[in-house]
XYZ file of C-alpha atoms in Angstrom:
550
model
C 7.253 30.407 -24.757
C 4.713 28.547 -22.905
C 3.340 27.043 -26.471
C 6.983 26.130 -27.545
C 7.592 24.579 -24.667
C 3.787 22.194 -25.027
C 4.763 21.523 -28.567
C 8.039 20.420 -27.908
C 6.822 18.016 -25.012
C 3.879 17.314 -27.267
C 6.330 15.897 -29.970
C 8.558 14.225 -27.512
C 11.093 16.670 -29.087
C 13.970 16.048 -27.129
C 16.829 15.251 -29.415
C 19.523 12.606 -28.579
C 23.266 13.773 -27.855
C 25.512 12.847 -30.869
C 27.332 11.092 -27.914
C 24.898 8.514 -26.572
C 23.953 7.991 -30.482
C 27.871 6.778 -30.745
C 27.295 4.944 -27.558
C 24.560 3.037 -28.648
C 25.958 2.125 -32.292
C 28.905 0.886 -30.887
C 27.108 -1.599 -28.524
C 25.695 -2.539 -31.494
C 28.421 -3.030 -33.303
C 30.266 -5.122 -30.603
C 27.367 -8.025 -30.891
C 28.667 -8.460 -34.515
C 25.778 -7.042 -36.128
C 26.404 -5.517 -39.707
C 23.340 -4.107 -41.070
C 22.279 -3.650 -44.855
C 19.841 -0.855 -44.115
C 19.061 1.316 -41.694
C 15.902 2.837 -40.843
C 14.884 5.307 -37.883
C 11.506 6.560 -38.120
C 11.564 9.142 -35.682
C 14.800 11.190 -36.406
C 14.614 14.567 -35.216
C 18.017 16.085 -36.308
C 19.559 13.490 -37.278
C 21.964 12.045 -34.661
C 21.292 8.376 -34.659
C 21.340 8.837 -38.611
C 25.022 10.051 -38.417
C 26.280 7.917 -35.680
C 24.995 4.747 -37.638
C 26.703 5.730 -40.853
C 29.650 6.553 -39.010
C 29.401 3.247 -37.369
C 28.261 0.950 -40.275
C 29.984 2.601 -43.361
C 29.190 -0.127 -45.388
C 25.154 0.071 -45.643
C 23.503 -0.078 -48.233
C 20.593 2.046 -47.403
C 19.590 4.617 -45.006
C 16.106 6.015 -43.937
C 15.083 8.682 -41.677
C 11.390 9.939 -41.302
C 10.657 12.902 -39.183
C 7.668 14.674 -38.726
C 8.851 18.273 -38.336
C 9.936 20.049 -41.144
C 12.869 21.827 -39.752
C 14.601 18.933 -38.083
C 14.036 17.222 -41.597
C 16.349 19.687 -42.663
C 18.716 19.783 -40.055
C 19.092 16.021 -40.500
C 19.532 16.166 -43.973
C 22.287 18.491 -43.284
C 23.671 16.542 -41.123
C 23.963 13.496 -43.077
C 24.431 14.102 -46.364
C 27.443 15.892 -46.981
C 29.413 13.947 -44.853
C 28.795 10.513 -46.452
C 28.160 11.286 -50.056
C 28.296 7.972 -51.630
C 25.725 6.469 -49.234
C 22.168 6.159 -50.560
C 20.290 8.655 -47.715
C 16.563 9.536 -47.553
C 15.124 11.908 -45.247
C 11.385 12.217 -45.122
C 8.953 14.833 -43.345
C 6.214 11.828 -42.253
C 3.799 11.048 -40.200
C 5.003 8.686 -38.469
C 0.931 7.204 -37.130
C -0.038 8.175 -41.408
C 3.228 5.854 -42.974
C 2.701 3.059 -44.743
C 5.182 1.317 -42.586
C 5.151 -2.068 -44.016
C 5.620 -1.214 -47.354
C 8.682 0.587 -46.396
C 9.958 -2.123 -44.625
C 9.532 -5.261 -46.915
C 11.931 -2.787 -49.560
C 14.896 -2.655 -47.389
C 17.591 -5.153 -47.202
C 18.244 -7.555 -44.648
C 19.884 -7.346 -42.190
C 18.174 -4.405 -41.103
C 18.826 -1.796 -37.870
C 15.520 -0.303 -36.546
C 16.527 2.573 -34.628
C 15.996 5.604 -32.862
C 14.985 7.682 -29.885
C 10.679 7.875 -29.768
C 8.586 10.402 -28.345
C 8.274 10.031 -23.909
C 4.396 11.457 -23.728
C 1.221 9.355 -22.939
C -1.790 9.462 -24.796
C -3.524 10.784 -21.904
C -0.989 14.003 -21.911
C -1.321 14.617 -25.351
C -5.466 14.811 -25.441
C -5.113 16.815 -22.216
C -3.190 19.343 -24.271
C -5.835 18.782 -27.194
C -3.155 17.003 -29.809
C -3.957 14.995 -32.745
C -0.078 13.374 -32.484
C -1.862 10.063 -32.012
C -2.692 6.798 -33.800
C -6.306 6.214 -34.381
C -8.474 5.750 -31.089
C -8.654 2.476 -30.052
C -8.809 0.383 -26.793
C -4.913 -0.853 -26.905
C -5.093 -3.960 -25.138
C -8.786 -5.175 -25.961
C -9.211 -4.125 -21.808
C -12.468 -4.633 -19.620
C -14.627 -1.272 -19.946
C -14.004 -0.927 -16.109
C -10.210 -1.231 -16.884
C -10.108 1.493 -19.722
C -12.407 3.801 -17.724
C -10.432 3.848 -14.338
C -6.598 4.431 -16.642
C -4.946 1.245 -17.642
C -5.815 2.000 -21.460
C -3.599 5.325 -20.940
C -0.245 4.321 -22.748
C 2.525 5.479 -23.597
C 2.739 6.460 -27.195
C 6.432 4.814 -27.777
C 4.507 1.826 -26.688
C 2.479 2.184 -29.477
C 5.380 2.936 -31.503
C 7.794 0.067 -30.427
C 4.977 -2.392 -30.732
C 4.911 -1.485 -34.880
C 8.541 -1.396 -35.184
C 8.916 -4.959 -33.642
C 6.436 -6.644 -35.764
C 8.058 -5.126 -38.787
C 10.766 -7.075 -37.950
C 8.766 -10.118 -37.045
C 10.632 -13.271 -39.050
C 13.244 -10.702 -40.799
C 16.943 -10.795 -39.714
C 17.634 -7.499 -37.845
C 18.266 -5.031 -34.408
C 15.706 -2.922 -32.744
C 17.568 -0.498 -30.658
C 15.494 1.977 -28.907
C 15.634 4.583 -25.926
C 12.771 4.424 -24.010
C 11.321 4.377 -20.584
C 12.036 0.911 -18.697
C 8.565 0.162 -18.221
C 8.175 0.364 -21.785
C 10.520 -1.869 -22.910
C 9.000 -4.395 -20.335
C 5.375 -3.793 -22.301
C 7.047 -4.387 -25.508
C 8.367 -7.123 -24.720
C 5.338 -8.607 -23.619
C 3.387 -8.142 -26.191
C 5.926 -9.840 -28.318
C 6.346 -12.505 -26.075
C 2.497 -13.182 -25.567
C 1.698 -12.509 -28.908
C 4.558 -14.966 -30.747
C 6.780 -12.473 -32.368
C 9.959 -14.336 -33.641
C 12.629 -13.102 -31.211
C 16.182 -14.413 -30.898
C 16.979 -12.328 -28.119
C 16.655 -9.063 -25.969
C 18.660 -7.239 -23.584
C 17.499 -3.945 -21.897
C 20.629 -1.217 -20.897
C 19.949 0.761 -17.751
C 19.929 4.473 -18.901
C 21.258 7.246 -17.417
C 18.099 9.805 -18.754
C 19.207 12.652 -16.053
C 22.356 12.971 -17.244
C 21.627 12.512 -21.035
C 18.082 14.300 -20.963
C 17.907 16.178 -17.435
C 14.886 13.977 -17.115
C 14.148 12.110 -14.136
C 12.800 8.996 -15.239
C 13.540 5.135 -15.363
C 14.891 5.012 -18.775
C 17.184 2.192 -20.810
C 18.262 1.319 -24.151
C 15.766 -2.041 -25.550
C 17.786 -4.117 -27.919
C 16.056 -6.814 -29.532
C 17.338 -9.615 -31.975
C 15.496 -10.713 -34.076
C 15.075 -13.627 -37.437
C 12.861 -15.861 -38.657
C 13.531 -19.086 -35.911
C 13.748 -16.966 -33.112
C 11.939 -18.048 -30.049
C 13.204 -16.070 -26.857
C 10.905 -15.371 -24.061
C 13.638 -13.756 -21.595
C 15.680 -10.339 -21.538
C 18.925 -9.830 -20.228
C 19.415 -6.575 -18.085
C 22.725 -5.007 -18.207
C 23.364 -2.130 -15.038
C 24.892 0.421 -17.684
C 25.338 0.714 -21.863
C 28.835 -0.378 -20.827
C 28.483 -2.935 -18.529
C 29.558 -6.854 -19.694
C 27.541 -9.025 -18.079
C 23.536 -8.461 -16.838
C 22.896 -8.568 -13.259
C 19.454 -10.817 -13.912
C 17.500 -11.028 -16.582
C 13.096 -11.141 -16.568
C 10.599 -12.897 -18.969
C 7.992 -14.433 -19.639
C 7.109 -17.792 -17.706
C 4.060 -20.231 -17.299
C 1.728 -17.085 -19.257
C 3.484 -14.516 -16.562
C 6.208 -11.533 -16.506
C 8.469 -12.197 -14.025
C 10.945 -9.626 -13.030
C 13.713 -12.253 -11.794
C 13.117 -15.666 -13.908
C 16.280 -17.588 -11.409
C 14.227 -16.374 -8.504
C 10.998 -17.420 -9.720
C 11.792 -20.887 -11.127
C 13.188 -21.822 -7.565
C 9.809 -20.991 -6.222
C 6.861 -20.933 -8.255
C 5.749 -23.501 -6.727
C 4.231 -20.806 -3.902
C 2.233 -19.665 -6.865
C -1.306 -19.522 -5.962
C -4.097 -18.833 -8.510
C -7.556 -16.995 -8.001
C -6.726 -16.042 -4.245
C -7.659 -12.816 -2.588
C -7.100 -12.455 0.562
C -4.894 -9.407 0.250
C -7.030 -5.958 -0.187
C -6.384 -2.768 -1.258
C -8.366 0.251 1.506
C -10.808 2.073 1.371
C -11.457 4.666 -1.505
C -13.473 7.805 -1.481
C -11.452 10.095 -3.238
C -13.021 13.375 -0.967
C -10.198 13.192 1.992
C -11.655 16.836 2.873
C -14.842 15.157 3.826
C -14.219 11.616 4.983
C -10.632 12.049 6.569
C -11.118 13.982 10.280
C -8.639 14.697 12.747
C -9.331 15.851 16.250
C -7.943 19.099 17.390
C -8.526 20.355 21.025
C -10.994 17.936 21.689
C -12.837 18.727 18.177
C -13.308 16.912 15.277
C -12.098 18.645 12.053
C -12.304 18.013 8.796
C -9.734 19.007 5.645
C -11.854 21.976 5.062
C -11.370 23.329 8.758
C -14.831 23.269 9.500
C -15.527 21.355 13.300
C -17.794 18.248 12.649
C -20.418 16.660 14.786
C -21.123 13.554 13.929
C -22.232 10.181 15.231
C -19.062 8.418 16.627
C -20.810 4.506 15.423
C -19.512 5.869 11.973
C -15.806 6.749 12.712
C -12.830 4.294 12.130
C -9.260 5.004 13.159
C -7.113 5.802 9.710
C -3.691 4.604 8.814
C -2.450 6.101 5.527
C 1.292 4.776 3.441
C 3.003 7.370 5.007
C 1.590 6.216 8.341
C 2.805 2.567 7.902
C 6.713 3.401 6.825
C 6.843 5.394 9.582
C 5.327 2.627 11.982
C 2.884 5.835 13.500
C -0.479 4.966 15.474
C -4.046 6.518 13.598
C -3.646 9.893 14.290
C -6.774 10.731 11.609
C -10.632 9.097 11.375
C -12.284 8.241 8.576
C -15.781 8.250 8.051
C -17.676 5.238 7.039
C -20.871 5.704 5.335
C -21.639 1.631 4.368
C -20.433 -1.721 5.531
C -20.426 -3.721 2.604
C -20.636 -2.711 -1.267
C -24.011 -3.605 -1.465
C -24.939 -1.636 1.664
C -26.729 1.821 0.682
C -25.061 5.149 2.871
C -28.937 6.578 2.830
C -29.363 4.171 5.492
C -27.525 6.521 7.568
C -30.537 8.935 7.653
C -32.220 6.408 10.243
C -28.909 4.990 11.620
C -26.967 8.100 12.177
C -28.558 11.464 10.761
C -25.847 13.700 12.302
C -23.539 11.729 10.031
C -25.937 11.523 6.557
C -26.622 15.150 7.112
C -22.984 16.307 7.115
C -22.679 14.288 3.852
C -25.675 15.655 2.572
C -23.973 19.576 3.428
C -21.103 18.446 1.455
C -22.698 16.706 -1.460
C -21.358 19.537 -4.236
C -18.119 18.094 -3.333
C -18.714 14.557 -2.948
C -21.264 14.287 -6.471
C -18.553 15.909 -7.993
C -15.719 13.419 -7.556
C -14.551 13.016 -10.866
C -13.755 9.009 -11.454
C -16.642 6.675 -13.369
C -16.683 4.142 -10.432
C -18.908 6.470 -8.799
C -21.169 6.489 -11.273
C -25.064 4.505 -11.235
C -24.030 3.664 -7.154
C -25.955 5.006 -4.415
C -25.153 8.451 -3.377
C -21.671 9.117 -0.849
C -20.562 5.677 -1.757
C -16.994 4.427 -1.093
C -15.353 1.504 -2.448
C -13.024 -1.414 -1.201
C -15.159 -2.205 2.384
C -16.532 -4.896 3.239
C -16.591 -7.440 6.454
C -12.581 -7.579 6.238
C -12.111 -3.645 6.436
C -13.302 -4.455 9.995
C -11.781 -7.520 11.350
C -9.963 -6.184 14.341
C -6.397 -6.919 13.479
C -4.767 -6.694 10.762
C -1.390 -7.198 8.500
C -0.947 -4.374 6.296
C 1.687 -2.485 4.026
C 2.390 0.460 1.990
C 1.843 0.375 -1.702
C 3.008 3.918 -2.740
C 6.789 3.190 -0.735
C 8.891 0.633 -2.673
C 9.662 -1.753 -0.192
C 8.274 -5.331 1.121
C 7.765 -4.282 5.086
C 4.926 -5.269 6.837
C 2.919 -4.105 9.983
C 1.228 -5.309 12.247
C -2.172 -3.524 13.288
C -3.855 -4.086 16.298
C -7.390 -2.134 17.308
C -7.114 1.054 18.227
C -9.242 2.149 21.272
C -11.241 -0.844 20.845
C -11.957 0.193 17.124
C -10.597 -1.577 14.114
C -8.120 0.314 12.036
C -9.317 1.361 8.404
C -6.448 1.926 5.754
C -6.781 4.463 2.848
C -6.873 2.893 -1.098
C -2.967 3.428 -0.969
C -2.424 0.226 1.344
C -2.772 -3.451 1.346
C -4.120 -5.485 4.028
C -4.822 -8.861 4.904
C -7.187 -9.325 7.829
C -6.936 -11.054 10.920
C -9.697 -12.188 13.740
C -6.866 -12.770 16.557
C -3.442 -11.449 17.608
C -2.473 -15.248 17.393
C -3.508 -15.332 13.628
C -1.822 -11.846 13.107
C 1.451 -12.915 14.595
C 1.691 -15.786 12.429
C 0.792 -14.267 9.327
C 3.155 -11.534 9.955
C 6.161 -14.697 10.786
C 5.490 -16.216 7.017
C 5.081 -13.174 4.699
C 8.089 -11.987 6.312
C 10.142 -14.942 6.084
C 12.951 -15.265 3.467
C 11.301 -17.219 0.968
C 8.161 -15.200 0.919
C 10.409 -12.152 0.098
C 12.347 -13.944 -2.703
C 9.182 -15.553 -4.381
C 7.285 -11.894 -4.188
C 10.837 -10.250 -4.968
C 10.658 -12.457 -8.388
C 7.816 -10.882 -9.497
C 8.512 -7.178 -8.535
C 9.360 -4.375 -11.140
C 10.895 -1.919 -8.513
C 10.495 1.130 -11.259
C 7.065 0.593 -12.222
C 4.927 3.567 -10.849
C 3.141 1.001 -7.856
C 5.104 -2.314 -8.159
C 3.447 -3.451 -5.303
C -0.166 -4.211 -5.622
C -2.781 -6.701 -4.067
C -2.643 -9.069 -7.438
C 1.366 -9.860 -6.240
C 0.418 -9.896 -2.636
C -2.408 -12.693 -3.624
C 0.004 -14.660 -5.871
C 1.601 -16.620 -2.970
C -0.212 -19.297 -1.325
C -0.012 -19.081 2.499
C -0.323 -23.108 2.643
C 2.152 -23.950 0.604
C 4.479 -21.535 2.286
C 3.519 -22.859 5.833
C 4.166 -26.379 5.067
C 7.766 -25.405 3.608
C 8.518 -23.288 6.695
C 7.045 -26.536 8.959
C 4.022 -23.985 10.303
C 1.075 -26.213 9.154
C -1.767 -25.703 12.131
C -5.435 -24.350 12.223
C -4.533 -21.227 12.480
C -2.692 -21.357 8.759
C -5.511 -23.253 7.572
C -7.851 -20.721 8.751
C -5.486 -17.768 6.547
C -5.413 -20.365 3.740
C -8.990 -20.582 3.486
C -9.519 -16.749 3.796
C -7.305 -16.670 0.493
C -10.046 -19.159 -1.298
C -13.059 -16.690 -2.005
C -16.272 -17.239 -4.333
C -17.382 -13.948 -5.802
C -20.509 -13.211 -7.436
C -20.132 -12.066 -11.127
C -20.768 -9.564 -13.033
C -22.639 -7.725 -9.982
C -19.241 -5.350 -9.033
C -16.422 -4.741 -11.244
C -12.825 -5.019 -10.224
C -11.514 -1.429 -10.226
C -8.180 0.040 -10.588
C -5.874 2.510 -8.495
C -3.975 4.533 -11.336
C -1.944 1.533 -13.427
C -2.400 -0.603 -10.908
C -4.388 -4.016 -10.407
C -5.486 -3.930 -7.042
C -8.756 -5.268 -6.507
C -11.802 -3.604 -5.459
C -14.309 -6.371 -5.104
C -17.951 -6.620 -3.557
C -17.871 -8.770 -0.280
C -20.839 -10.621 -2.056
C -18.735 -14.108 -1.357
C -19.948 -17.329 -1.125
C -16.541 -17.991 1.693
C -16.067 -14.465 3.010
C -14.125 -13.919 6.444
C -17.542 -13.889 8.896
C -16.965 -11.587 11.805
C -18.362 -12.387 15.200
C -21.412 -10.439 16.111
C -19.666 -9.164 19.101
C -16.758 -7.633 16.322
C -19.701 -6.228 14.001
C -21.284 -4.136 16.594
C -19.935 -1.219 17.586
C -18.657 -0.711 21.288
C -21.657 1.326 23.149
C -18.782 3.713 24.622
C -17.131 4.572 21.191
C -18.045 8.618 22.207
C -16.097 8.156 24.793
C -13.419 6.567 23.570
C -12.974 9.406 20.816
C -13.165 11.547 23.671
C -10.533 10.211 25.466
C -8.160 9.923 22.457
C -8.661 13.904 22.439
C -8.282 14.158 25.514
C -4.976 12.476 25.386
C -3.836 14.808 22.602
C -4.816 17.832 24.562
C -2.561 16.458 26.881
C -0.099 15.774 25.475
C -0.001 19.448 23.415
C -0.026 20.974 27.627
C-alpha cells in the first residue's frame, strides 16, 4: 500500500474530476477560442481529453500522451468510442523523453495546450529515489550558494509549464493548466523575462480541497498567446466563475509585482541595493543554543542544566513570540560577534561556554546545511554589530501579516531574534519610535502590500523589507530630521565581495551578509561591552519566574 501510495504521489497521479475538466473548457470556450487541435501531454485517464471534445466538436486533431500504461488505456476508452469521427491519438510517453517540438510544429493552429501536471518537487521525487525527472540541471543558472541552500528545488510542473509555453511561443493558441499558484506566477515570469510572445494571461483561484482534498494554493493559468503578443500582466479572477479579476500582477521596471495599480502609484519608494532590514540569527541546533531558565536553572532543549558564562547569553524573541507581542522568555547563546569573528575565541573569553559547545559538538558538526561548511567550528550566521544595537524594530516572517514591534532591551541586554524574523536596528528609543511611525504608516503598507504574494511559502522576506527607501517615505509623510537621515544612511551599506555569500532561509531571499561594511551601524563602546552585572541580572529574571510560578 505504502509503495502505491509513493508511486502515485511520485507521478502526481491525481486525476482531474470530469467536472472541473467541463469547468475549465467552458471558460475556455466563453473567451471565443475555437481550437484546431488539441494537445494534453499529461492525460492520465482521459478527462480533459473528453471534456475538450465535448466542448470543441469541431477539432481537427486531438493528442493525449500519458506515461502510464493503464491510464493510456483508460483514456483511450474514454475517448474513442464516444467521438468516432474525430482523429484521436493516445500515446504511453515520456513526457521529459518526447520530442515535443516536433509534435507541436504538426498540429494546426489554433491550438489548446492543456491539462492537469504532476504537483511534486524535484527535491521529493530524489528523496524517494525517482528518475520521473528531466535531465539534472541548475534551472535558473542560480549562484552555487543559492542552489546549495534550496532555491534550485522546483517544482516539476514548473519545468513542465515552462516547455509547454515556449511551444506556443509566436503560434496562435490557449495554455490552460491546473497548477499550484506559485507556479503559475514562475511561469509567467520566465515568459515575461525571457520575451515569450504573450497576448494575455489570467490566473483562476482554485478550489484544490474541494476538487483534490489537497490543501494547497492552487488556480487554473490561462495564457493567450500569437505571434505579436506582448503582455507583461495577468489578470486574477477570485473563482473559475467569477467575471471580473479583483487585481491583476506583472512584471514592471525588471520586477514581479503582486498588485501593478498599487505599485505604479508608489514605486517611487523603491529603493535599490539597501539593507538595512536583517533576517536573525541562524544556528540550526535550538537544543544547544536556545536555553530557558527553570527554577533558577538554565536548561537547554535536551533537559540537561547548563553553566555557562552569562557575557555570552542574549534574550531570544522567536515569530511566534512577536504575533503574540510576548517578552524573551528563552536565551540564546552567542558564540561570535561578527561573521568574521572565530567562536574558539571563547576558550580564553569564556571556557565554561566553549566547553559546553565542545560537549555538544556531535550535534552541532552534524548540522546538516552547506553554509556550515569550511567556517570555523560552532559558527552561526546572520550576527553582526546590528544583532546588538539595543533597540530594535522587528517582525515575523513565518506569520502572513505586515505588523511590527517594537523591541526595547531586556534587563539591560539587547534582544536577539531567531533566522525566522526581520529586524531593523535602532541605537535610541527616539530612532525606534520613529521608525516604527513610517513603516507603519499607510503608504508604507500599500507600497510593501504591492509587492507581496500572500500564498507564497514566506512572502515576507528582508529583500521586500529593503525595497522601500526610508527617505523618500519621510519626506512624503513631512518627517525629514536627523534622526531619518541617520535610518536612511543605515539602509546605504558597502559590503565586501566575494568574502561571505548571501544565504537563503528555505525559498526565501533573506540576506545573510558579513558585517565586513565599509558604512556599518557603529555601536558605542559603552553598547559593545557587556554590563559587569549580567549574572545577576539572569539571576534576577529567574528569580522573577520562580516567583511568579509561587
Amino acid at each position: 500500500m505504502r509503495d502505491q501510495k509513493q508511486r502515485k504521489a511520485e507521478f502526481g497521479d491525481f486525476q482531474t474530476p470530469i467536472r472541473l475538466a467541463r469547468e475549465v473548457c467552458s471558460l475556455i470556450a466563453r473567451t471565443g477560442f475555437r481550437p484546431a487541435s488539441i494537445l494534453e501531454p499529461t492525460c492520465g485517464t482521459g478527462s480533459f481529453l473528453k471534456a475538450s471534445l465535448e466542448t470543441f466538436p469541431d477539432v481537427s486533431r486531438v493528442l493525449g500522451f500519458e506515461i502510464n500504461p493503464h491510464h493510456v488505456l483508460q483514456a483511450q476508452y474514454a475517448v474513442a468510442p464516444a467521438f468516432p469521427h474525430a482523429s484521436i491519438e493516445v500515446h504511453q510517453s515520456d513526457f521529459f523523453l518526447t520530442s515535443w517540438s516536433e509534435i507541436v510544429e504538426a498540429l494546426p493552429e489554433p491550438i489548446l495546450v492543456i491539462g492537469n501536471p504532476p504537483w511534486v518537487t524535484n527535491a521529493a521525487l530524489s528523496t524517494w529515489g525517482s528518475n520521473n525527472l528531466p535531465k539534472k540541471s541548475n534551472l535558473d543558472n542560480l549562484p552555487g550558494i543559492d542552489a546549495l541552500t534550496g532555491k534550485s528545488n522546483f517544482d516539476i510542473s514548473e519545468w513542465m509549464l515552462r516547455k509547454n509555453i515556449e511551444w506556443l511561443n509566436g503560434k496562435n493558441g490557449i495554455l490552460a493548466m491546473l497548477c499550484k499558484t506559485t507556479v503559475a506566477r514562475k511561469v509567467l515570469l520566465y515568459a515575461w523575462q525571457n520575451g515569450l510572445r504573450i497576448e494575455s494571461a489570467s490566473l483562476y483561484i482554485l478550489d484544490a480541497r474541494e476538487y483534490f482534498r489537497a490543501s494547497v494554493d492552487a488556480c487554473l493559468l490561462v495564457v493567450r498567446s500569437n505571434s505579436t503578443g506582448n503582455s507583461k500582466e495577468c489578470q486574477v479572477f477570485p473563482s473559475l466563475h467569477a467575471q471580473r479579476p479583483d487585481s491583476s500582477f506583472g512584471l514592471q521596471d525588471g520586477m514581479l509585482v503582486a498588485d501593478v495599480k498599487s505599485y505604479l502609484k508608489w514605486k517611487d519608494f523603491t529603493g535599490i541595493g539597501l539593507r538595512g532590514w536583517r533576517s536573525g540569527i541562524k544556528h540550526d541546533c535550538s537544543n544547544v543554543f536556545e536555553l530557558r531558565i527553570e527554577c533558577g536553572n538554565l536548561v537547554n532543549g535536551l533537559g540537561e542544566c547548563v553553566d555557562i558564562e552569562p557575557e555570552v547569553l542574549f534574550p531570544l524573541l522567536k515569530s511566534s513570540d512577536l504575533a503574540a507581542h510576548r517578552k524573551p522568555h528563552r536565551w540564546m547563546l552567542v558564540p561570535q560577534r561578527s561573521m568574521r569573528e572565530d567562536p574558539s575565541r571563547l576558550r580564553l573569553d569564556a571556557p565554561k561556554a566553549w566547553n559546553y559547545l565542545t560537549a555538544h559538538a556531535h550535534l552541532l558538526d552534524g548540522r546538516k546545511s552547506s553554509i556550515y561548511r569550511n567556517r570555523p567550528r560552532f559558527s552561526v550566521f546572520g550576527v553582526g554589530p546590528y544583532s546588538f544595537a539595543p533597540w530594535k524594530i522587528a517582525l515575523s516572517g513565518l506569520y502572513k501579516k505586515l505588523e511590527f514591534v517594537q523591541v526595547p532591551p531586556f534587563l539591560e541586554r539587547p534582544v536577539v531574534f531567531d533566522d525566522t524574523c526581520y529586524f531593523f536596528p535602532c541605537q535610541s528609543e527616539e530612532e525606534c519610535n520613529l521608525l516604527y511611525e513610517l513603516v507603519t504608516s499607510e503608504p508604507a503598507r500599500e507600497f510593501w502590500s504591492a509587492f507581496i504574494f500572500w500564498d507564497a511559502k514566506r512572502p515576507i522576506t528582508a529583500q521586500l523589507l529593503n525595497s522601500l527607501d526610508l527617505m523618500a517615505l519621510a519626506r512624503l509623510l513631512g518627517k525629514e530630521c536627523d534622526r531619518v537621515r541617520t535610518l536612511a544612511e543605515r539602509q546605504i551599506v558597502e559590503y565586501t565581495e566575494g568574502v561571505f555569500q548571501r544565504l537563503l532561509f528555505r525559498e526565501e531571499t533573506a540576506d545573510y551578509e558579513s558585517d565586513l561594511v565599509a558604512n556599518e551601524l557603529d555601536l558605542p563602546a559603552a553598547q559593545q561591552a557587556f554590563p559587569a552585572d549580567a549574572a545577576s541580572l539572569l539571576l534576577r529574571f529567574a528569580q522573577g519566574k520562580a516567583s511568579r510560578r509561587g
